[in-house]
Coordinates of C-alpha atoms in Angstrom, one line a residue:
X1 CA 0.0 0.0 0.0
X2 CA 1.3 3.2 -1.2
X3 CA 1.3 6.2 1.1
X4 CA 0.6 9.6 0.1
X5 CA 2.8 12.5 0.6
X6 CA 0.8 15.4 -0.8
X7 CA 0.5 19.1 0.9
X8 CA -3.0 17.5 2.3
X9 CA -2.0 14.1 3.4
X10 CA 1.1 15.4 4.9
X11 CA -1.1 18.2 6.6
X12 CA -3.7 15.6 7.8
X13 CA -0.6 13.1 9.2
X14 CA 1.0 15.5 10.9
X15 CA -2.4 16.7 12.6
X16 CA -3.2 13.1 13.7
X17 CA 0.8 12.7 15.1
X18 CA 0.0 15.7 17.2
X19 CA -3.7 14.5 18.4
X20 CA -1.6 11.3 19.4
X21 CA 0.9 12.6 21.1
X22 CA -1.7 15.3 22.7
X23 CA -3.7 12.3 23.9
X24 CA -0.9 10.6 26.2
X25 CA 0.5 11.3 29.6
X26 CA 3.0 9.2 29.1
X27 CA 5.8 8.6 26.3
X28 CA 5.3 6.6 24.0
X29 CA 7.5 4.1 21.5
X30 CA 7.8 4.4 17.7
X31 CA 6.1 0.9 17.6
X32 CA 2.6 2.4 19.1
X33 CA 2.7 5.3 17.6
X34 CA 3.2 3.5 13.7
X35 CA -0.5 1.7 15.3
X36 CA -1.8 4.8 16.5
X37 CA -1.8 6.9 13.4
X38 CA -3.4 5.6 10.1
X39 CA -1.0 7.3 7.4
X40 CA 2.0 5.2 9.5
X41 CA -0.1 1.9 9.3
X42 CA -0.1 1.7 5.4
X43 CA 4.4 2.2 5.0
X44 CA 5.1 -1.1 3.7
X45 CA 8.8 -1.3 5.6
X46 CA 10.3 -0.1 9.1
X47 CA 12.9 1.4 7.3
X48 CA 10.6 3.7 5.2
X49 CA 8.4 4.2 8.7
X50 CA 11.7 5.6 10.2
X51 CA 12.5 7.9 7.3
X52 CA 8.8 9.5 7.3
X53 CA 8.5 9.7 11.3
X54 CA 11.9 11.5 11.7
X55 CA 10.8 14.0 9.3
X56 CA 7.7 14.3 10.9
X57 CA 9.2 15.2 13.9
X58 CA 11.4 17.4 12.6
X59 CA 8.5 19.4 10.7
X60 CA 6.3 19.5 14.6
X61 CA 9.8 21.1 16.1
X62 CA 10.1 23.7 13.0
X63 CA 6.3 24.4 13.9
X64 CA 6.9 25.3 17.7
X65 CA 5.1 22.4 18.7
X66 CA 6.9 21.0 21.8
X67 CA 7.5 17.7 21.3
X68 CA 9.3 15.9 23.8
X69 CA 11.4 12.8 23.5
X70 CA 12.1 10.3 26.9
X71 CA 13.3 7.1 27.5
X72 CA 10.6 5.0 28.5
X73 CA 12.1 2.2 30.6
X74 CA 10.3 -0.9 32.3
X75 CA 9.8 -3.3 29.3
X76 CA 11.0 -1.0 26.7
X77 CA 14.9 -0.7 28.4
X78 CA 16.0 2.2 27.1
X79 CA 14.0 3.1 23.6
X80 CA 12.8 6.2 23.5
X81 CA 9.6 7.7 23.7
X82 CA 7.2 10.4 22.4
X83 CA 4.9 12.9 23.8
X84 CA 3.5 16.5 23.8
X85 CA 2.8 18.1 27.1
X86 CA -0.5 20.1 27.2
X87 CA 1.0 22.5 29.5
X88 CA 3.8 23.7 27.4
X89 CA 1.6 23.2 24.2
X90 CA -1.8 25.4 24.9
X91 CA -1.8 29.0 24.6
X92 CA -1.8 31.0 27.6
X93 CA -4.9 33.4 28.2
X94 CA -4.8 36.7 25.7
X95 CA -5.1 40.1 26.6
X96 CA -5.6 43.1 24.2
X97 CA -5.3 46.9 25.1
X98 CA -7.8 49.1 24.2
X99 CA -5.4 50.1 21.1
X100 CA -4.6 46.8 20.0
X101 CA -8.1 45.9 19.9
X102 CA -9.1 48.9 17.9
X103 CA -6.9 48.0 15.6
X104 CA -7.5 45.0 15.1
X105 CA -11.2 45.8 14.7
X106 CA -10.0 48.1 12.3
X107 CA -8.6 44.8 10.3
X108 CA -11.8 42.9 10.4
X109 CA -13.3 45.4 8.6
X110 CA -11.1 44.8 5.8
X111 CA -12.3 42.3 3.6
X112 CA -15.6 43.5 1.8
X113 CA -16.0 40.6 -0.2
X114 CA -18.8 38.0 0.6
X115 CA -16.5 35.1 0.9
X116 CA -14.1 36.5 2.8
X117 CA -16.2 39.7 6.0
X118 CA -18.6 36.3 7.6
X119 CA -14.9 34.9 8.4
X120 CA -13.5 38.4 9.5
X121 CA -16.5 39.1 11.0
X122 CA -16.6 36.1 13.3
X123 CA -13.2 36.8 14.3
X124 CA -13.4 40.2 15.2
X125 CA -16.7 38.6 17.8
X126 CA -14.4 36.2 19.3
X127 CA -11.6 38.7 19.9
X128 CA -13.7 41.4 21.4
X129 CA -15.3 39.0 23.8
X130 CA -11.9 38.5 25.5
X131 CA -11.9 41.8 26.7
X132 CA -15.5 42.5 28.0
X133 CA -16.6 45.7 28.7
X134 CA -13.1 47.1 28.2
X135 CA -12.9 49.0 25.3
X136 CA -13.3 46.9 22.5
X137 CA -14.4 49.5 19.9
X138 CA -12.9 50.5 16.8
X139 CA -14.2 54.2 18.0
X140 CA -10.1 55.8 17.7
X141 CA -10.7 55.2 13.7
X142 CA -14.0 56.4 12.7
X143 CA -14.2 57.5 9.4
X144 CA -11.7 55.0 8.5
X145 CA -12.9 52.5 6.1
X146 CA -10.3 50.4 4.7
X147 CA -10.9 47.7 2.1
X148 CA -9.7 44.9 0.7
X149 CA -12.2 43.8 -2.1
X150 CA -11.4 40.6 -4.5
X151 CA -14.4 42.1 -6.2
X152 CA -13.8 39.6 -9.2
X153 CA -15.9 37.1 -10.3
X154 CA -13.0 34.5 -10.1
X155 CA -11.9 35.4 -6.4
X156 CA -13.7 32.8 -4.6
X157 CA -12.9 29.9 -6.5
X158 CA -9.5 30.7 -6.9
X159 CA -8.9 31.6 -3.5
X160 CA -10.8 28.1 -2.3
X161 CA -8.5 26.2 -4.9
X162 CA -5.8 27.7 -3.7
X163 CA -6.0 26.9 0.1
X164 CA -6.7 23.1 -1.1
X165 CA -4.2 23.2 -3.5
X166 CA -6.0 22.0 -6.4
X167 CA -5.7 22.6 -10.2
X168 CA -7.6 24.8 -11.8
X169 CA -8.8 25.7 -15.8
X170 CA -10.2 29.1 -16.7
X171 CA -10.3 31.6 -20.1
X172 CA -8.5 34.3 -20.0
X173 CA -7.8 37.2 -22.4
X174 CA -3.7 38.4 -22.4
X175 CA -3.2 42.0 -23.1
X176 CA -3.3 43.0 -26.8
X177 CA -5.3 39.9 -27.6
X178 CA -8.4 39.7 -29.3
X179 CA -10.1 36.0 -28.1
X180 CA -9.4 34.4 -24.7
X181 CA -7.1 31.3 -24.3
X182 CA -7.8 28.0 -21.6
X183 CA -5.4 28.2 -19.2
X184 CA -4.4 25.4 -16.9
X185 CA -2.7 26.1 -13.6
X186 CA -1.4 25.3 -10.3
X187 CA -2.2 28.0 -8.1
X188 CA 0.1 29.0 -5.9
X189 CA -1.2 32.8 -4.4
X190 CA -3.4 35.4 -4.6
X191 CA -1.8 39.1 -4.5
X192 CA -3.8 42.1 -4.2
X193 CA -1.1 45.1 -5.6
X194 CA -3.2 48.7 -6.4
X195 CA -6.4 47.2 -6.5
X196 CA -6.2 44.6 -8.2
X197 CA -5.5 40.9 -7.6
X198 CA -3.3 38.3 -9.4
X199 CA -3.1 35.0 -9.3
X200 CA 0.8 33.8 -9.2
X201 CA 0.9 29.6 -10.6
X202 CA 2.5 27.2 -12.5
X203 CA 1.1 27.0 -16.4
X204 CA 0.7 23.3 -17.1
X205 CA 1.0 23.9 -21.0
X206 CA 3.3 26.5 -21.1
X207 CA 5.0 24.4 -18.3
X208 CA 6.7 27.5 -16.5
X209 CA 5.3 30.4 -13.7
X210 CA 3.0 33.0 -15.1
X211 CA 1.2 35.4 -13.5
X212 CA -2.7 36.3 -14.1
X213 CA -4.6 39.7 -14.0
X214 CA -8.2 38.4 -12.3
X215 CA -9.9 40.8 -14.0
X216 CA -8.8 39.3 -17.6
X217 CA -10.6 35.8 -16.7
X218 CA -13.4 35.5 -18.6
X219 CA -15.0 32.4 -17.7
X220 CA -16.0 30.3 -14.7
X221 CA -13.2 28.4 -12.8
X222 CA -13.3 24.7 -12.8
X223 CA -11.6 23.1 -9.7
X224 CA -9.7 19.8 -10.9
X225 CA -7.9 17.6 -8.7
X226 CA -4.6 18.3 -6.2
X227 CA -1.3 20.5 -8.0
X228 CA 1.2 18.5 -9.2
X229 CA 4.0 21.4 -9.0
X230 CA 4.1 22.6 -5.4
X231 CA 4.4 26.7 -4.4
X232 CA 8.6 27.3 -4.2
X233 CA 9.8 27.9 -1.3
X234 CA 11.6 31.0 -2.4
X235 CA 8.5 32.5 -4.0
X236 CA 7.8 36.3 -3.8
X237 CA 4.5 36.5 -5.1
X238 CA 4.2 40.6 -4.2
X239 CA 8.0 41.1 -5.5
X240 CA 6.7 39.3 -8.9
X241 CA 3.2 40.8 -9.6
X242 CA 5.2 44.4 -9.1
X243 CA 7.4 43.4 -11.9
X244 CA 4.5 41.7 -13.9
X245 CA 2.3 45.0 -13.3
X246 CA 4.6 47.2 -14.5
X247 CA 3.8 46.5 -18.2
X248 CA 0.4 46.2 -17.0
X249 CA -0.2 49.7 -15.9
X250 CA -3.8 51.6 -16.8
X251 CA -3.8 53.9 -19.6
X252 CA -7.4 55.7 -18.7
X253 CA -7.2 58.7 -16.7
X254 CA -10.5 59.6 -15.1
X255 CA -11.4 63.0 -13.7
X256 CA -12.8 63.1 -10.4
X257 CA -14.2 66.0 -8.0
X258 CA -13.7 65.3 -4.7
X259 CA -15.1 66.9 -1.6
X260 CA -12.6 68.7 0.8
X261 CA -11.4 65.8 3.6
X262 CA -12.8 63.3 1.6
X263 CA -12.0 60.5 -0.9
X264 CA -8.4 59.8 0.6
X265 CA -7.7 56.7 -0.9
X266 CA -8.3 58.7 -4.6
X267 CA -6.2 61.4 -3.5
X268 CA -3.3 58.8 -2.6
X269 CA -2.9 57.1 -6.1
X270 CA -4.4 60.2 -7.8
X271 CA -1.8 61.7 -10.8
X272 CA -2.5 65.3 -10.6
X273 CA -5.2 67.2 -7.7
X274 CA -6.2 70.7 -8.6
X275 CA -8.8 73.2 -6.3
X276 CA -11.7 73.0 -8.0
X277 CA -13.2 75.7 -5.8
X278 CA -16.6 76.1 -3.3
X279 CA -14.6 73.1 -1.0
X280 CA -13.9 70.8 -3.7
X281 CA -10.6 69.6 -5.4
X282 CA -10.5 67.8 -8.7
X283 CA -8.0 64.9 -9.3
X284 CA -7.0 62.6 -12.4
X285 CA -7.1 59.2 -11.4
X286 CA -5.6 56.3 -13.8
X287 CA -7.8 53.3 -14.0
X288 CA -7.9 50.0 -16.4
X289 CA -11.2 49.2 -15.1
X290 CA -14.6 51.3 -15.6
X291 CA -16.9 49.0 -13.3
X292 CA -14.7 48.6 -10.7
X293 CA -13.7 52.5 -10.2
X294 CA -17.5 52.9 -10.9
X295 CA -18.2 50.3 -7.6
X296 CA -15.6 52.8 -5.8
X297 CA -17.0 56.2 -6.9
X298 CA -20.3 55.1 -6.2
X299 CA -19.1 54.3 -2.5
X300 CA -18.5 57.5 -1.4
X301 CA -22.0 58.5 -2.4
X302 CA -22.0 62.8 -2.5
X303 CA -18.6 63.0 -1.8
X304 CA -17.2 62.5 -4.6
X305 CA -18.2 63.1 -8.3
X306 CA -17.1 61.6 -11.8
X307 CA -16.7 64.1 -14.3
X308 CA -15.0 62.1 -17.3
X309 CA -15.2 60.0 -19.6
X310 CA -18.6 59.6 -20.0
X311 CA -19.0 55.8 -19.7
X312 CA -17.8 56.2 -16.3
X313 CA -20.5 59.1 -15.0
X314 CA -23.0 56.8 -16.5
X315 CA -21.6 53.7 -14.7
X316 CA -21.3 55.7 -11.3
X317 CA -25.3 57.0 -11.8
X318 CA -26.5 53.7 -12.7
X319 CA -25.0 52.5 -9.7
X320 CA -26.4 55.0 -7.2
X321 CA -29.8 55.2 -9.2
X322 CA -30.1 51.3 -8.3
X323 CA -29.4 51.8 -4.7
X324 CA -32.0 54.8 -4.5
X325 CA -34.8 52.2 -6.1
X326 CA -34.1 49.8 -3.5
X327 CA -34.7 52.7 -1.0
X328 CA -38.0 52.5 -2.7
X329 CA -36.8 56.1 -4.4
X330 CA -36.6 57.7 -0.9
X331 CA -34.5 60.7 -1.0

C-alpha cells in the first residue's frame, strides 16, 4: 500500500501525530505510535516508517510544537519515547489593550468581499469577547474604512482552490489579444497590488510560472484535482506581480471631483489634484477598469463626483440610481 505524501496528506498526518501525542500522559515508543496513526499503518517497511517519522518530527519542532522525546524504561529498556505536554503546548490566556483591539477591529473590517467579511466578521466577535466591557471598539478610527475587495468574479474559486491546492482551468484574455485562451494552472497565491488581484501559478501547458490579471478571466473556474507542482519555497508572489504590473499599468485617466477631507484613498494614487473651488478639489485618477472605479465612486456616495469620460458618469449614476430604487426612491 502506497502512502501519500501530498501538501494534504502530509497536513492531515501531521495533525493526527499531534492528536496522538496530545492524547498521552505518558511517552510513547515508535512501535505504538506507527498503530496509532493511520498514514504510519499503510508504510510497507520499518525502514521507510523511520524515514517519514523522523521527518515528521522534525516538521512539529520547526512548527513550535513542543514535542518531547524520553526514555521510556520498564519493558521497553532504554528506547525512547514520544509525547507533547498540554502544558507547554496550549496558549496562555490573551489580553488586548484598548489600542490593540481597535486596531484589530479596524482589520476585520477589511475584507468586503462576501466570501471573505462572515470569516473576518466572526473573528473580530471572538476577539472582542476577551476583553469585556473594556474597550473593544474601533471608535479611535472612525471614518476610516479600509478595504480589501477581491471584487472579481474568479476570487472565490481561486482563492478556495488555492487553500486546497488544487488545479484549476479558466479563459482568459492576455493583453493585446483579441479572443481568450484556456489556461491550466497550479495556483500557488493570490496578491492584491493597487487594487487589483493576481493569481501567481505554474502554467501546465506553457510548463513555466506565469502570473494572471483576475480581472482578464473571462470564464467560470473549474476546480480539478490536487497540484502536481508545489508553491517554491523561495517564491515572492508581491515582489513578482510588481514586476509583472509594470507592463500592466492603466492607460485611462478619469477625472474626479472630490469633496474637501474626503476620498483619501483617490487622493493617494491620484496623478494630478487641482482646487476646484466652493470646497472641492478635482484629481485625475488612472484606472484599467470602468466597473470597478465605478463600484468605488459610487461608495463615497455625494462625496465625490465623476466628471470624465462619459462611460464612467454613466456607470457611477447607474449604480447610485439602483441603490436609491431599492430605498423605494426615498430621498
Amino acid at each position: 500500500m502506497a502512502v501519500s505524501n501530498t501538501p494534504r496528506a502530509k497536513t492531515e498526518r501531521l495533525m493526527n501525530l499531534t492528536m496522538c501525542l496530545l492524547s498521552t500522559r505518558r511517552a510513547l515508543p515508535k512501535a505504538r505510535i506507527r498503530t496509532m496513526v493511520e498514514a504510519y499503518q499503510g508504510v510497507e517497511s520499518d525502514e521507510a516508517f523511520d524515514r517519514m517519522f523522523e521527518r515528521d518530527k522534525d516538521e512539529l519542532r520547526g512548527l513550535g510544537i513542543p514535542l518531547v522525546t524520553e526514555q521510556i524504561g520498564g519493558a521497553f529498556e532504554d528506547e525512547p519515547g514520544y509525547r507533547i505536554d498540554q502544558r507547554d503546548y496550549a496558549l496562555p490566556d490573551l489580553s488586548f489593550a484598548p489600542d490593540e483591539l481597535a486596531v484589530i477591529g479596524l482589520a476585520s473590517r477589511v475584507w468586503t468581499h462576501a466570501a471573505m467579511a462572515p470569516s473576518a466578521a466572526t473573528a473580530w466577535r471572538k476577539v472582542a469577547s476577551l476583553e469585556p466591557g473594556d474597550g473593544a471598539t474601533e471608535d479611535p478610527f472612525v471614518g476610516i474604512e479600509p478595504t480589501l475587495g477581491g471584487s472579481e468574479p474568479s476570487f472565490p474559486a481561486l482563492q478556495e482552490a488555492t487553500v486546497a491546492a488544487r488545479t484549476v482551468t479558466f479563459d482568459y484574455t492576455r493583453s493585446g489579444a483579441a479572443e481568450p485562451q484556456t489556461r491550466r494552472v497550479d495556483p500557488w497565491a493570490l496578491t492584491s497590488w493597487h487594487g487589483r488581484w493576481y493569481l501567481t501559478g505554474y502554467d501546465l501547458d506553457r510548463e513555466g510560472q506565469r502570473i494572471y490579471r483576475l480581472s482578464r478571466i473571462s470564464s467560470a473556474v473549474r476546480t480539478g484535482g490536487e497540484i502536481t507542482h508545489q508553491r517554491p519555497e523561495d517564491l515572492d508572489p508581491q515582489g513578482a506581480v510588481a514586476r509583472f504590473a509594470q507592463g500592466d499599468r492603466p492607460t485611462t485617466v478619469a477625472a474626479v471631483r472630490v469633496r474637501t477631507g474626503a476620498g483619501h484613498a483617490l487622493r493617494r494614487r491620484a496623478r494630478a489634484s487641482t482646487d476646484a473651488g466652493e470646497g472641492w478639489d478635482r484629481l485625475e485618477v488612472e484606472h484599467s477598469s470602468t466597473h470597478a472605479l465605478a463600484d468605488e465612486l459610487a461608495g463615497y456616495g455625494g462625496d465625490v463626483v465623476a466628471e470624465s469620460p462619459e462611460e464612467l458618469v454613466t456607470a457611477v449614476r447607474s449604480r447610485l440610481e439602483g441603490v436609491l430604487a431599492s430605498l423605494g426612491g426615498a430621498r
